[in-house]
Amino acid sequence: MGELHIDIIRDRLKREYGLETYLGPLNVNYRESPRKNVQQTIVWNSHINERHATISITLSIEPI
């Protein structure tokens, strides 16, 4: 969440619940990125109401 979002939540806690809060220094997490292309396919077979159903999901991730 951004700093503005945290300030809004802090103000709500004070206004709605009467809670005083202390915020220490905020840390920004660095975003991570994949280093190589990855592709994964999952196939799921099932029987629903005595009928065969197959679901296939493919996820592909690649670096920017």
Protein backbone atom coordinates (compact mmCIF):
# COMPACT_ATOMS: atom_id res chain seq x y z
CA MET A 1 0.00 0.00 0.00
CA GLY A 2 1.16 3.50 -0.62
CA GLU A 3 1.88 6.07 2.05
CA LEU A 4 -1.40 7.89 1.31
CA HIS A 5 -3.40 4.70 1.92
CA ILE A 6 -1.67 4.18 5.25
CA ASP A 7 -2.42 7.78 6.29
CA ILE A 8 -6.10 7.32 5.41
CA ILE A 9 -6.33 4.14 7.52
CA ARG A 10 -4.53 5.91 10.37
CA ASP A 11 -7.02 8.81 10.26
CA ARG A 12 -9.95 6.37 10.22
CA LEU A 13 -8.61 4.53 13.28
CA LYS A 14 -8.40 7.85 15.14
CA ARG A 15 -11.78 9.18 13.99
CA GLU A 16 -13.91 6.01 14.25
CA TYR A 17 -12.28 4.18 17.15
CA GLY A 18 -10.40 6.90 19.03
CA LEU A 19 -7.09 5.04 18.68
CA GLU A 20 -3.80 6.90 18.59
CA THR A 21 -1.25 5.17 16.37
CA TYR A 22 2.48 5.49 15.91
CA LEU A 23 4.02 4.83 12.53
CA GLY A 24 7.70 4.10 12.37
CA PRO A 25 9.76 4.63 9.24
CA LEU A 26 8.13 3.03 6.22
CA ASN A 27 9.98 0.46 4.13
CA VAL A 28 9.37 0.13 0.42
CA ASN A 29 9.58 -3.43 -0.86
CA TYR A 30 11.33 -3.85 -4.16
CA ARG A 31 9.41 -5.51 -6.91
CA GLU A 32 10.82 -8.71 -8.25
CA SER A 33 10.83 -9.83 -11.85
CA PRO A 34 11.35 -13.28 -13.36
CA ARG A 35 14.69 -13.86 -15.05
CA LYS A 36 13.54 -16.35 -17.67
CA ASN A 37 10.38 -17.45 -19.47
CA VAL A 38 8.31 -20.00 -17.55
CA GLN A 39 5.18 -21.81 -18.70
CA GLN A 40 3.12 -24.25 -16.63
CA THR A 41 0.03 -26.18 -17.71
CA ILE A 42 -2.32 -27.90 -15.27
CA VAL A 43 -5.00 -30.30 -16.48
CA TRP A 44 -7.83 -31.32 -14.14
CA ASN A 45 -10.26 -34.13 -14.98
CA SER A 46 -13.49 -34.57 -13.07
CA HIS A 47 -16.94 -36.11 -13.28
CA ILE A 48 -19.82 -33.73 -12.63
CA ASN A 49 -23.32 -35.21 -12.63
CA GLU A 50 -22.00 -38.34 -14.37
CA ARG A 51 -20.47 -36.23 -17.15
CA HIS A 52 -16.77 -35.99 -17.83
CA ALA A 53 -15.27 -32.50 -17.49
CA THR A 54 -11.71 -31.43 -18.32
CA ILE A 55 -10.20 -28.11 -17.35
CA SER A 56 -6.85 -26.97 -18.68
CA ILE A 57 -5.09 -23.88 -17.29
CA THR A 58 -1.87 -22.50 -18.77
CA LEU A 59 0.15 -19.80 -17.03
CA SER A 60 3.03 -18.09 -18.79
CA ILE A 61 5.43 -15.62 -17.14
CA GLU A 62 8.21 -13.76 -18.91
CA PRO A 63 10.60 -10.95 -17.98
CA ILE A 64 9.68 -7.40 -18.87
